[in-house]
mmCIF file of C-alpha atoms and ligand atoms in Angstrom:
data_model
loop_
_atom_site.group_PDB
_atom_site.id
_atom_site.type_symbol
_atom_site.label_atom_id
_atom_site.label_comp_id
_atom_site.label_asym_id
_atom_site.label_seq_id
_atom_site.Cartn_x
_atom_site.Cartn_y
_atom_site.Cartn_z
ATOM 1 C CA UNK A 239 4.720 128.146 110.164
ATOM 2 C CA UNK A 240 2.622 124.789 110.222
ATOM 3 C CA UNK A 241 -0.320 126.637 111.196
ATOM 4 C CA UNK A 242 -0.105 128.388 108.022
ATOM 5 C CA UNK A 243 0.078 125.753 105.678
ATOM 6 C CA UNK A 244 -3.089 125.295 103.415
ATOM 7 C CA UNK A 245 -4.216 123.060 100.204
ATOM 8 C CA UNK A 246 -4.312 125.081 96.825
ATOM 9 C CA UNK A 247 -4.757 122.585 94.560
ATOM 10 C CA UNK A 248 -2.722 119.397 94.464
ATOM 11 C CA UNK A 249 -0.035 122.418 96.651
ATOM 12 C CA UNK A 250 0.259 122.897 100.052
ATOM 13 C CA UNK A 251 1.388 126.839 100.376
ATOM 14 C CA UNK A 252 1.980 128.873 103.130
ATOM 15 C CA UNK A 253 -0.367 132.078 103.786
ATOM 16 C CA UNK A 254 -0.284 135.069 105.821
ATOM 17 C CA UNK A 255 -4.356 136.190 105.631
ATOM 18 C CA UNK A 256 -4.498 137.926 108.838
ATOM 19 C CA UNK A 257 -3.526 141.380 108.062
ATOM 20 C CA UNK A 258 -3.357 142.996 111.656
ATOM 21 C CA UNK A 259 -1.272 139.398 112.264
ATOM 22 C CA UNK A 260 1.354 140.853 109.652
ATOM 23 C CA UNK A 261 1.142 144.321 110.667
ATOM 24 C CA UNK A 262 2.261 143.009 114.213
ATOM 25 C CA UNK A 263 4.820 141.060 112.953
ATOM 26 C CA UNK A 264 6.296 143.776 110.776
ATOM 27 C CA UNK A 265 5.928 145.929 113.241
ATOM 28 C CA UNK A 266 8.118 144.043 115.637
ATOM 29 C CA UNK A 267 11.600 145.723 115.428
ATOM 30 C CA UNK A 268 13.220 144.323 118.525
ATOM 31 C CA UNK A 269 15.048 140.631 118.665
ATOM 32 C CA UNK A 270 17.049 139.157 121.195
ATOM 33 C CA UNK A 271 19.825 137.723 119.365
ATOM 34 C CA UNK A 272 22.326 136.037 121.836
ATOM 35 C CA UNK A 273 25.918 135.248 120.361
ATOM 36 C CA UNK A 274 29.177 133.405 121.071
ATOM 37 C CA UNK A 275 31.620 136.040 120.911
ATOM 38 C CA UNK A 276 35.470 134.149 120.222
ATOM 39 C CA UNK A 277 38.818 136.002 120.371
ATOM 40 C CA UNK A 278 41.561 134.624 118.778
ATOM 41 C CA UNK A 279 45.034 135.098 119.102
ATOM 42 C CA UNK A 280 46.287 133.434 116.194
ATOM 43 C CA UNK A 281 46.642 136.668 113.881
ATOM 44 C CA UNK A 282 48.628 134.757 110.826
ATOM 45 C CA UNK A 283 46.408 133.232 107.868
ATOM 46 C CA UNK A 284 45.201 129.868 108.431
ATOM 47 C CA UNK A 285 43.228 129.635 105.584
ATOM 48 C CA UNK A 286 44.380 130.720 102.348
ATOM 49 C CA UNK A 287 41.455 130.806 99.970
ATOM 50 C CA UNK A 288 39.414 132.647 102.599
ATOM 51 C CA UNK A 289 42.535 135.089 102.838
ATOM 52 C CA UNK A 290 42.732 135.133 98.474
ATOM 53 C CA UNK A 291 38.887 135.463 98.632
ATOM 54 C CA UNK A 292 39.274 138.964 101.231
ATOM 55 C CA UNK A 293 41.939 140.571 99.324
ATOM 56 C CA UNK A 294 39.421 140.201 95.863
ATOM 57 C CA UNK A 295 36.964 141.682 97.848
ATOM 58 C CA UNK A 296 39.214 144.718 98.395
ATOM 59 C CA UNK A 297 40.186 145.269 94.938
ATOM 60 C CA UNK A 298 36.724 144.847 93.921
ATOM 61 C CA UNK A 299 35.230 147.646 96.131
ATOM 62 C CA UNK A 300 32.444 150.351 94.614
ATOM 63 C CA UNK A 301 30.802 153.343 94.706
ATOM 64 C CA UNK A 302 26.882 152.985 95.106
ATOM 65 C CA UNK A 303 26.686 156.902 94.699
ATOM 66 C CA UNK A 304 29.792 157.938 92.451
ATOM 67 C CA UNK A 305 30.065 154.934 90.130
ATOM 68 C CA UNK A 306 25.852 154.260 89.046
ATOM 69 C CA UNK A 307 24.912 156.551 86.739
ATOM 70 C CA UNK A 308 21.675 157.557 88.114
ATOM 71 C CA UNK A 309 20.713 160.207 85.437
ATOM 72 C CA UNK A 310 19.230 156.570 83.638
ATOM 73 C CA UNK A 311 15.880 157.135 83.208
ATOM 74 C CA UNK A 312 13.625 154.497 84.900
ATOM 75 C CA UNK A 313 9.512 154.374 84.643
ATOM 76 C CA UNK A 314 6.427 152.776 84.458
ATOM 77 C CA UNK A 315 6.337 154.177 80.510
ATOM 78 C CA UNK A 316 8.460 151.446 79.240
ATOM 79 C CA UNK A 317 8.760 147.960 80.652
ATOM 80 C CA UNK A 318 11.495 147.695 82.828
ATOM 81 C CA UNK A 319 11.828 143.816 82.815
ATOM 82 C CA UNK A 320 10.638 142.025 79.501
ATOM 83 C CA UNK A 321 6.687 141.058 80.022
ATOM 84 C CA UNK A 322 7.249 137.183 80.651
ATOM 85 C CA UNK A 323 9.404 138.106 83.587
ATOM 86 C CA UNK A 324 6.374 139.845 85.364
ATOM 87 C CA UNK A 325 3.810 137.411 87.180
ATOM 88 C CA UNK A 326 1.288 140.685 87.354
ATOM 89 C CA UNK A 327 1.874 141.294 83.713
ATOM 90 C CA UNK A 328 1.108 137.569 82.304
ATOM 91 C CA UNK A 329 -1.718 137.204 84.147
ATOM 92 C CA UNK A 330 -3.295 140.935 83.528
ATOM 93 C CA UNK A 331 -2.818 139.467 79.800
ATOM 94 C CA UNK A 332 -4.551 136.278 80.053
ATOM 95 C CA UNK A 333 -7.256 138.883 81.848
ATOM 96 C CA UNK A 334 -7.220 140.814 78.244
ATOM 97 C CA UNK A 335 -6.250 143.955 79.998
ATOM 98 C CA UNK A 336 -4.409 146.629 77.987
ATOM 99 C CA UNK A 337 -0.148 147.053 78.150
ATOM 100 C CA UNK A 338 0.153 149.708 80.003
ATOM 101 C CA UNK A 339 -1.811 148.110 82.910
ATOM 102 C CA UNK A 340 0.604 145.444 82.275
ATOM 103 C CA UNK A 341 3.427 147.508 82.709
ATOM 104 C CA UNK A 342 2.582 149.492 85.374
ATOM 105 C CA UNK A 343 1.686 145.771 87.004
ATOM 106 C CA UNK A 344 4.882 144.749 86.413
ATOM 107 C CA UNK A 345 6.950 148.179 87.629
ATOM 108 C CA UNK A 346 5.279 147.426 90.929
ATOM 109 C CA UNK A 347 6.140 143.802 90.974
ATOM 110 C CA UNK A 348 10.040 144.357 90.583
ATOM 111 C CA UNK A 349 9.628 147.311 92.838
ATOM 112 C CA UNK A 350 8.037 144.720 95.465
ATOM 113 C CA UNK A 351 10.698 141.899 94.413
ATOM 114 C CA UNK A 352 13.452 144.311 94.921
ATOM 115 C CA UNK A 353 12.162 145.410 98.214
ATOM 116 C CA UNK A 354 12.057 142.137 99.207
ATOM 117 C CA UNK A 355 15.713 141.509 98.055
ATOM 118 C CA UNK A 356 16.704 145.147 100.018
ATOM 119 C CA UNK A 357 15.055 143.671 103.131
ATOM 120 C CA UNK A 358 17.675 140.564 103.040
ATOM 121 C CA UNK A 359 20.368 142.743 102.344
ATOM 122 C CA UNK A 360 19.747 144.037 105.790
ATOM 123 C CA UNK A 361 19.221 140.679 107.331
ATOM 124 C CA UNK A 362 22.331 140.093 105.164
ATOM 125 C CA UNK A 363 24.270 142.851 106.660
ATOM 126 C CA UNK A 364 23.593 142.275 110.386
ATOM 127 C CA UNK A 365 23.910 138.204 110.199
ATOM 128 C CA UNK A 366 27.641 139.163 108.846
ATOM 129 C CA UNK A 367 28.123 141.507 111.915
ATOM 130 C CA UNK A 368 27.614 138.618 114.048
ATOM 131 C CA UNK A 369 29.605 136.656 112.314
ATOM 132 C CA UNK A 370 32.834 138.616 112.541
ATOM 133 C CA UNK A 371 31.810 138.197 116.272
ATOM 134 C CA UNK A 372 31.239 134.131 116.747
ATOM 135 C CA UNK A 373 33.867 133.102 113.402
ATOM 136 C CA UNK A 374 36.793 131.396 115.440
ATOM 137 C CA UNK A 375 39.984 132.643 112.878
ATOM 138 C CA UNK A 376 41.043 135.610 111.760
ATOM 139 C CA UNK A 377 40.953 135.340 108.388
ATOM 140 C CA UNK A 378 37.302 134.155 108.555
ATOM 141 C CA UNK A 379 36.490 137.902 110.375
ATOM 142 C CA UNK A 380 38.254 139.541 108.520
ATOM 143 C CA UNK A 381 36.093 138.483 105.604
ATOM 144 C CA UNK A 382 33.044 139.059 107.142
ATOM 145 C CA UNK A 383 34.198 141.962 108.079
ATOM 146 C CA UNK A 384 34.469 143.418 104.558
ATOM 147 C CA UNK A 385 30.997 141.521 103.239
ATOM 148 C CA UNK A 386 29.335 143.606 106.577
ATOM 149 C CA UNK A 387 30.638 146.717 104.350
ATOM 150 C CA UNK A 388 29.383 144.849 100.599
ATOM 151 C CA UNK A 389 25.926 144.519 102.513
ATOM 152 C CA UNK A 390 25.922 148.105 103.701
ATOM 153 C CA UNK A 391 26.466 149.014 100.195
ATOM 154 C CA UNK A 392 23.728 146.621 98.733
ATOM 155 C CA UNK A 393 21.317 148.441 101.404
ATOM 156 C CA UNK A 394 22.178 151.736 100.209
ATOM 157 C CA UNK A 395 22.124 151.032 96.547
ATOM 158 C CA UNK A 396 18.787 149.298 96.447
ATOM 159 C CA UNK A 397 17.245 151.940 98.807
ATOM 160 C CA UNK A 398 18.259 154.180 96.671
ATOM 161 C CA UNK A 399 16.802 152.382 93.510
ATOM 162 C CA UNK A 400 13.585 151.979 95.387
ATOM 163 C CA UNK A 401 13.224 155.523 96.734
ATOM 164 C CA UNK A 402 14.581 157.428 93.596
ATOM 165 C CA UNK A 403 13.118 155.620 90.702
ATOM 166 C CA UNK A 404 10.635 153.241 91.734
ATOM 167 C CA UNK A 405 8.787 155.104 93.748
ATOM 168 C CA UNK A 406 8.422 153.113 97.177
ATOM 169 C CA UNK A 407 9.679 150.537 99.515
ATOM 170 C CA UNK A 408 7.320 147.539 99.832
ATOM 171 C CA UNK A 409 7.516 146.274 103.322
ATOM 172 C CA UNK A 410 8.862 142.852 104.380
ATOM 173 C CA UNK A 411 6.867 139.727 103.281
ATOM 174 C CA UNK A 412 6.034 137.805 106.369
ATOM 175 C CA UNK A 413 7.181 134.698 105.414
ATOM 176 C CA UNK A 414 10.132 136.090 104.548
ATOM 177 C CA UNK A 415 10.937 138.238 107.911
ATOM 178 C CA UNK A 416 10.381 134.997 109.945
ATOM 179 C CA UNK A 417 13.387 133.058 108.111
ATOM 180 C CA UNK A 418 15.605 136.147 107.867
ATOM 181 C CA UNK A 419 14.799 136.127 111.659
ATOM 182 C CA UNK A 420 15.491 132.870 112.235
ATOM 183 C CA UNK A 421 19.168 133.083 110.952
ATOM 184 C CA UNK A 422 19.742 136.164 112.587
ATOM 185 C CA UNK A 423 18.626 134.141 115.984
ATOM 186 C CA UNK A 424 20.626 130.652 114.850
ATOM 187 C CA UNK A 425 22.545 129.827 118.431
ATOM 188 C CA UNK A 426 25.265 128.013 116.069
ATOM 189 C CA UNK A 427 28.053 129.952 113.109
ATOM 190 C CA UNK A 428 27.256 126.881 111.137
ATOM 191 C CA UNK A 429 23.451 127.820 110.928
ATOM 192 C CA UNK A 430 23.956 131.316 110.235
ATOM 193 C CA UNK A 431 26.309 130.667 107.595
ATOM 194 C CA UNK A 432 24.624 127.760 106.281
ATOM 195 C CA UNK A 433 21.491 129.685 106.068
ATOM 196 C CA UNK A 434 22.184 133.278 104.754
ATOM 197 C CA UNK A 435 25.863 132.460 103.085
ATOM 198 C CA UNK A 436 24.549 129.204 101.171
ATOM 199 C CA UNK A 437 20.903 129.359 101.154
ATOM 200 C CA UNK A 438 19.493 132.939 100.822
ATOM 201 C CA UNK A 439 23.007 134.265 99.343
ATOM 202 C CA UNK A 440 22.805 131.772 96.686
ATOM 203 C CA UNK A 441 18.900 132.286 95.996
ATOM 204 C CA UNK A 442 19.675 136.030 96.269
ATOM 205 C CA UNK A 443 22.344 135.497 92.965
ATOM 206 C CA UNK A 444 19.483 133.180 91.615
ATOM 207 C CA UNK A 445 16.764 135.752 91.403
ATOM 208 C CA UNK A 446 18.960 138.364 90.537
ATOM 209 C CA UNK A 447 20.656 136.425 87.814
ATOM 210 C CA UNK A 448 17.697 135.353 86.501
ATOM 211 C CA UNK A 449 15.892 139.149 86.759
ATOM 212 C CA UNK A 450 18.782 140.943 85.103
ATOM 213 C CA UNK A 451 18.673 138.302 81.813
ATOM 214 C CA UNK A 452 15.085 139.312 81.879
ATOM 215 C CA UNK A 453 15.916 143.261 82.144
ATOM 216 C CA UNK A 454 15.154 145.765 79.834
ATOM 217 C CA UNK A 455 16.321 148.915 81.612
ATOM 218 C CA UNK A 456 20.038 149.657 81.729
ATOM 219 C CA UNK A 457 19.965 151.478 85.757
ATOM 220 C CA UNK A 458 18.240 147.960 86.906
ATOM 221 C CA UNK A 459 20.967 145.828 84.842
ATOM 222 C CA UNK A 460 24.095 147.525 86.251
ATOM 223 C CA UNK A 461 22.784 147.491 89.830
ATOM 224 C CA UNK A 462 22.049 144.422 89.380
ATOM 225 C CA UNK A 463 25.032 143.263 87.787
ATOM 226 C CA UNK A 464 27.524 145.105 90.492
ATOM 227 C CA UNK A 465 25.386 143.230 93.510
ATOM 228 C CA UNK A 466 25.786 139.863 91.926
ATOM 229 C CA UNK A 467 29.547 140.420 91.414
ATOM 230 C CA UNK A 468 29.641 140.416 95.293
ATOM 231 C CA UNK A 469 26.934 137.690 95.754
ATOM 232 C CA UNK A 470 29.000 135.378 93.779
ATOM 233 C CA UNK A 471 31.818 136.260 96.333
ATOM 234 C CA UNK A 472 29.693 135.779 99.577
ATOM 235 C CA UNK A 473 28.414 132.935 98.500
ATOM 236 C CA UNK A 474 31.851 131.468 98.062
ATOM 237 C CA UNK A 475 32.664 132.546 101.161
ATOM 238 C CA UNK A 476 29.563 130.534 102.379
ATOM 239 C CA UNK A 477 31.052 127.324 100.376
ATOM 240 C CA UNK A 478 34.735 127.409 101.789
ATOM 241 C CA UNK A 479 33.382 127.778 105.357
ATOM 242 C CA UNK A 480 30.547 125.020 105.127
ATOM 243 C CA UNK A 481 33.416 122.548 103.437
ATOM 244 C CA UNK A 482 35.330 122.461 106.808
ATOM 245 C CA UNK A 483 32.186 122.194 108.589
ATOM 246 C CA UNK A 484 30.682 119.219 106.621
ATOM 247 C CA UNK A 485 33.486 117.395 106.534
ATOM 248 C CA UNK A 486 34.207 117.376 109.676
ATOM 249 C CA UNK A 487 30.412 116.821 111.080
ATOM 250 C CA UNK A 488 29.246 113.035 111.442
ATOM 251 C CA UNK A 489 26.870 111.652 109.267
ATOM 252 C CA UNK A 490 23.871 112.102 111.877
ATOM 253 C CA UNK A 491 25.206 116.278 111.918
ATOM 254 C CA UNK A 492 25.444 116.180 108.211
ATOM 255 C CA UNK A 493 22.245 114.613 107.710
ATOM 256 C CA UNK A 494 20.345 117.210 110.127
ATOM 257 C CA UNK A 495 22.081 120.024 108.271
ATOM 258 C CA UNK A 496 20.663 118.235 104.845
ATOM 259 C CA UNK A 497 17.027 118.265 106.429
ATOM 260 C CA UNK A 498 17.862 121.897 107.769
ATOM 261 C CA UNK A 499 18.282 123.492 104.341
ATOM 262 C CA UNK A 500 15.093 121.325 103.122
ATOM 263 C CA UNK A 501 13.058 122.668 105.429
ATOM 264 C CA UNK A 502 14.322 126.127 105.345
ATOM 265 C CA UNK A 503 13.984 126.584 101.177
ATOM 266 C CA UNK A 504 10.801 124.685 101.189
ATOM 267 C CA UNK A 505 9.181 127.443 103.583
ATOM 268 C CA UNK A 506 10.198 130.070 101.240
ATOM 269 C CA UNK A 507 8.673 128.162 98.115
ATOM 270 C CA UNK A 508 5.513 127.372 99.746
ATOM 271 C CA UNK A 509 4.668 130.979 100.169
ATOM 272 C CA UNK A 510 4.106 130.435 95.759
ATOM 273 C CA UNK A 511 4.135 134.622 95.876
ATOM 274 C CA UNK A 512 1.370 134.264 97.774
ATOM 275 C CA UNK A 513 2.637 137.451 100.087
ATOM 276 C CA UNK A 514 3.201 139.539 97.350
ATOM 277 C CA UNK A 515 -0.388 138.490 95.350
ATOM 278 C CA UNK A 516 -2.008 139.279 98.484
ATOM 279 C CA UNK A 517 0.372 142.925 98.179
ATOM 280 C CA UNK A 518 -0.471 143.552 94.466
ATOM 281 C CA UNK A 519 -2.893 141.582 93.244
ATOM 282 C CA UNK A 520 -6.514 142.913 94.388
ATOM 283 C CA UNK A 521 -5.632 146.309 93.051
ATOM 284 C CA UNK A 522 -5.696 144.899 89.402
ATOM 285 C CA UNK A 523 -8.968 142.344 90.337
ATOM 286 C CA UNK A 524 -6.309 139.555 90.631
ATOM 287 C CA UNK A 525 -7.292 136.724 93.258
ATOM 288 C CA UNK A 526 -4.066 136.029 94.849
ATOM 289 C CA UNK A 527 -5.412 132.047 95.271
ATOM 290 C CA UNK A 528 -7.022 131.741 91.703
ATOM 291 C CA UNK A 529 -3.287 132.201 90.206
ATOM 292 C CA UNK A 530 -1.540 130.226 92.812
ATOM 293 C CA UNK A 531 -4.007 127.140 91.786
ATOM 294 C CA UNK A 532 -3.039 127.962 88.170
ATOM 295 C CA UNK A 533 0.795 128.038 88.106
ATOM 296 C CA UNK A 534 1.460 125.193 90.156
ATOM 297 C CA UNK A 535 -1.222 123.156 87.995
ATOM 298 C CA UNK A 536 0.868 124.108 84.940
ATOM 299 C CA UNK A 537 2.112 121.190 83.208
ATOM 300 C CA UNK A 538 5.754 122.613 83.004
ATOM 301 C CA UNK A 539 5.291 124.132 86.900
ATOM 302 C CA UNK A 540 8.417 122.414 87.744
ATOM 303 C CA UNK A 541 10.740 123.863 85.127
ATOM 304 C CA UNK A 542 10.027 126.807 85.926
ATOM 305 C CA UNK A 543 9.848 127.155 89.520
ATOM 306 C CA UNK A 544 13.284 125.185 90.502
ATOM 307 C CA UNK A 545 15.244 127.600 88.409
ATOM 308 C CA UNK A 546 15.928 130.126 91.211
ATOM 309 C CA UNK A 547 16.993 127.155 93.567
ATOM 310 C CA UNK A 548 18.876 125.350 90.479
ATOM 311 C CA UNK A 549 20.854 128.483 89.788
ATOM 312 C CA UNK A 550 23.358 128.508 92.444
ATOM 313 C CA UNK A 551 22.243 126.852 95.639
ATOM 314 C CA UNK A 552 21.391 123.308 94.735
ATOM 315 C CA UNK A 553 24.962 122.794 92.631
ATOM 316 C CA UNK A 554 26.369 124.079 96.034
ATOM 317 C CA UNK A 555 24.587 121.907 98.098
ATOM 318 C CA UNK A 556 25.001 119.071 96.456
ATOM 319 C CA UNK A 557 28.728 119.925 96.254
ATOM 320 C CA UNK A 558 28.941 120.163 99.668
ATOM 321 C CA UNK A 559 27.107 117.111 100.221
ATOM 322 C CA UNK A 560 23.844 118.592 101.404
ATOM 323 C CA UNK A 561 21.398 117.779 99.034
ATOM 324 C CA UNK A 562 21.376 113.496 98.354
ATOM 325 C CA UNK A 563 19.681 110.815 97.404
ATOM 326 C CA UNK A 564 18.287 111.116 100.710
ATOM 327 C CA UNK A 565 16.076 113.746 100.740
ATOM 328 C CA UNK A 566 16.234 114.665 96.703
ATOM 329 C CA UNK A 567 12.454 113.091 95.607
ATOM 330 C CA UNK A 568 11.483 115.855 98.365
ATOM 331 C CA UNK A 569 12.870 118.170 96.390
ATOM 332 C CA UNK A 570 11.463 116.992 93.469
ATOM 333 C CA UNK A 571 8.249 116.835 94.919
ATOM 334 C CA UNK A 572 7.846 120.376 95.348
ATOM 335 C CA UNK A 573 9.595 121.753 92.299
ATOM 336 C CA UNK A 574 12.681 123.030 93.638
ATOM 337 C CA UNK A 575 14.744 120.485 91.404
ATOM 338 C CA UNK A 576 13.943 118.904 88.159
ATOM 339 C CA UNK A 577 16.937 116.943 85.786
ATOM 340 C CA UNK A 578 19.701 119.428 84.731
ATOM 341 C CA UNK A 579 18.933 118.855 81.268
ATOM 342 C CA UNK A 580 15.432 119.760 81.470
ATOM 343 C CA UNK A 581 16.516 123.300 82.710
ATOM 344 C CA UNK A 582 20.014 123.800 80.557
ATOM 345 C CA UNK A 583 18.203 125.814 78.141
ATOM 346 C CA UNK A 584 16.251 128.016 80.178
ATOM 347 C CA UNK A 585 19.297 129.131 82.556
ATOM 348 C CA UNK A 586 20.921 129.589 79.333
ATOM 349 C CA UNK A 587 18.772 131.819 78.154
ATOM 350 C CA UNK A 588 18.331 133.778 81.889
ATOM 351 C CA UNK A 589 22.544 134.775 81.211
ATOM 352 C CA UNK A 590 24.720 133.479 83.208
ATOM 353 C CA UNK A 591 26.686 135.134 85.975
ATOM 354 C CA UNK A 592 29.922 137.542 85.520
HETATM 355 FE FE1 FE2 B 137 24.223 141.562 99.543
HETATM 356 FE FE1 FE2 B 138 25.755 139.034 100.289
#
């Protein structure tokens, strides 16, 4: 995506301004995905935890039709999320535009946000298919076996969110469909699982965690709260696999993997919301570029911006040994990690997870 990067500011993001460019890519359905398929015949557990971790995920099973109560009313009339968790919304305000613009600003944002998070859950749900295919034990398909049926679930209960109270289903951000696309075509397990069980599972708990202490409508809460109880368990999943791998990678393997997840997470936070500005924005006289410059020239930019990466991902990346001293002022550089102190308070007050 170099050829995308651009100077806002004292930030180089990553824009998409060529819509018949997008339209393409969107529109592009097809994608050769070529995979190591591995039998084994070993059909004892090898790994305990993984086995401990698949049996929770079978007592811990729901109903996305029977067990939501979807009678919960769920509208533009009151705010669904609380006004400083809506980009839209805090900038209508500084615009001196009345609340219910805001609101209705802000319903559209989460619908987009959750649309974005329904579009991973696909990319969730296939990746997981292939990895009951290329995962060499059995204990490590039969776990993906049963997240392939967690992310089938997530796509039908955010669909169904989407289509039944909010209205629509906002397609895939570009920037967005290329990464997702990018793990689904990773030749190697430990790429797919690096990226969508530790990096984009993680974020996924992240934004959701961080959404639902925001909420202020009780359908959105308990979806969100159910998909997050399984999140927490992927990502795990993610953690248990990657330990084997780091450890036994050299330090040249472990190093590229560190650079890897860099690059990967810094793509996705150079796109600022630009995709979803560029969505939203000109329909309330909001210049997609003029809020861009003024977030990331906020004095406390960085607090606020690392806390979806400092919910979950970068404790399990540095836990696994994936995020050190060597590549941590790049990090810092681009807000994705500030000192844990300086953030305590604010993940405090986002609720933390189940
Ligand atoms: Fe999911
Ligand atoms: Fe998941």
């Amino acid at each position: 995506m170099r050829e995308r990067r651009r100077q806002v500011g004292d930030f180089e993001v990553i824009e998409f301004d060529d819509a018949a460019e997008v339209d393409a890519l969107r529109g592009r359905r097809e994608l050769p995905a070529a995979l190591d398929l591995r039998w084994t015949w070993e059909y004892g557990s090898e790994v305990a935890e993984l086995r401990a971790l698949y049996e929770k995920g079978k007592v811990s099973q729901w109903n996305a039709e029977r067990d939501v109560d979807w009678s919960v009313p769920c509208t533009p009339e009151a705010w669904i999320v609380a006004p400083e968790g809506s980009l839209l919304a805090q900038v209508l305000k500084l615009m001196g535009r009345d609340e219910e613009t805001q609101r209705a600003a802000a319903f559209e944002e989460i619908a987009y946000l959750l649309s974005q998070l329904l579009h991973g859950e696909q990319a969730a749900l296939q990746l997981c298919g292939q990895l009951t295919n290329t995962c060499e034990k059995m204990d490590e398909k039969w776990y993906a076996a049963s997240q392939v049926a967690d992310e089938a679930r997530h796509v039908e209960v955010f669909s169904k969110l989407l289509q039944r109270k909010l209205g629509r289903v906002h397609p895939i951000s570009p920037t967005l469909k290329i990464l997702l696309e990018m793990l689904l075509q990773a030749p190697s397990t430990r790429e797919k699982t690096l990226g969508m069980q530790t990096l984009f599972e993680g974020m996924a708990v992240g934004i959701m965690d961080l959404l639902r202490g925001q909420c202020r409508n009780a359908l959105l809460a308990d979806v969100l709260r159910r998909v997050e109880q399984d999140e927490a368990r992927h990502a795990a999943f993610g953690v248990l696999m990657m330990r084997r791998v780091v450890r036994s990678a050299s330090a040249e393997e472990r190093a590229q993997m560190e650079d890897w997840c860099f690059s990967v997470l810094e793509a996705l936070n150079a796109n600022q919301q630009l995709d979803m500005l560029v969505g939203l924005g000109p329909k309330y006289g909001i210049e997609p570029e003029a809020v861009v410059r003024m977030t990331t020239a906020l004095p406390n930019f960085a607090q606020l911006n690392c806390l979806p990466y400092m919910h979950t991902v970068v404790p399990n990346l540095k836990a696994l040994g994936l995020l050190t001293g060597r590549r941590e002022a790049d990090w810092r550089r681009v807000g994705m990690l500030v000192d844990r102190r300086e953030v305590e308070a604010l993940l405090a007050a986002a609720g933390p997870v189940d």
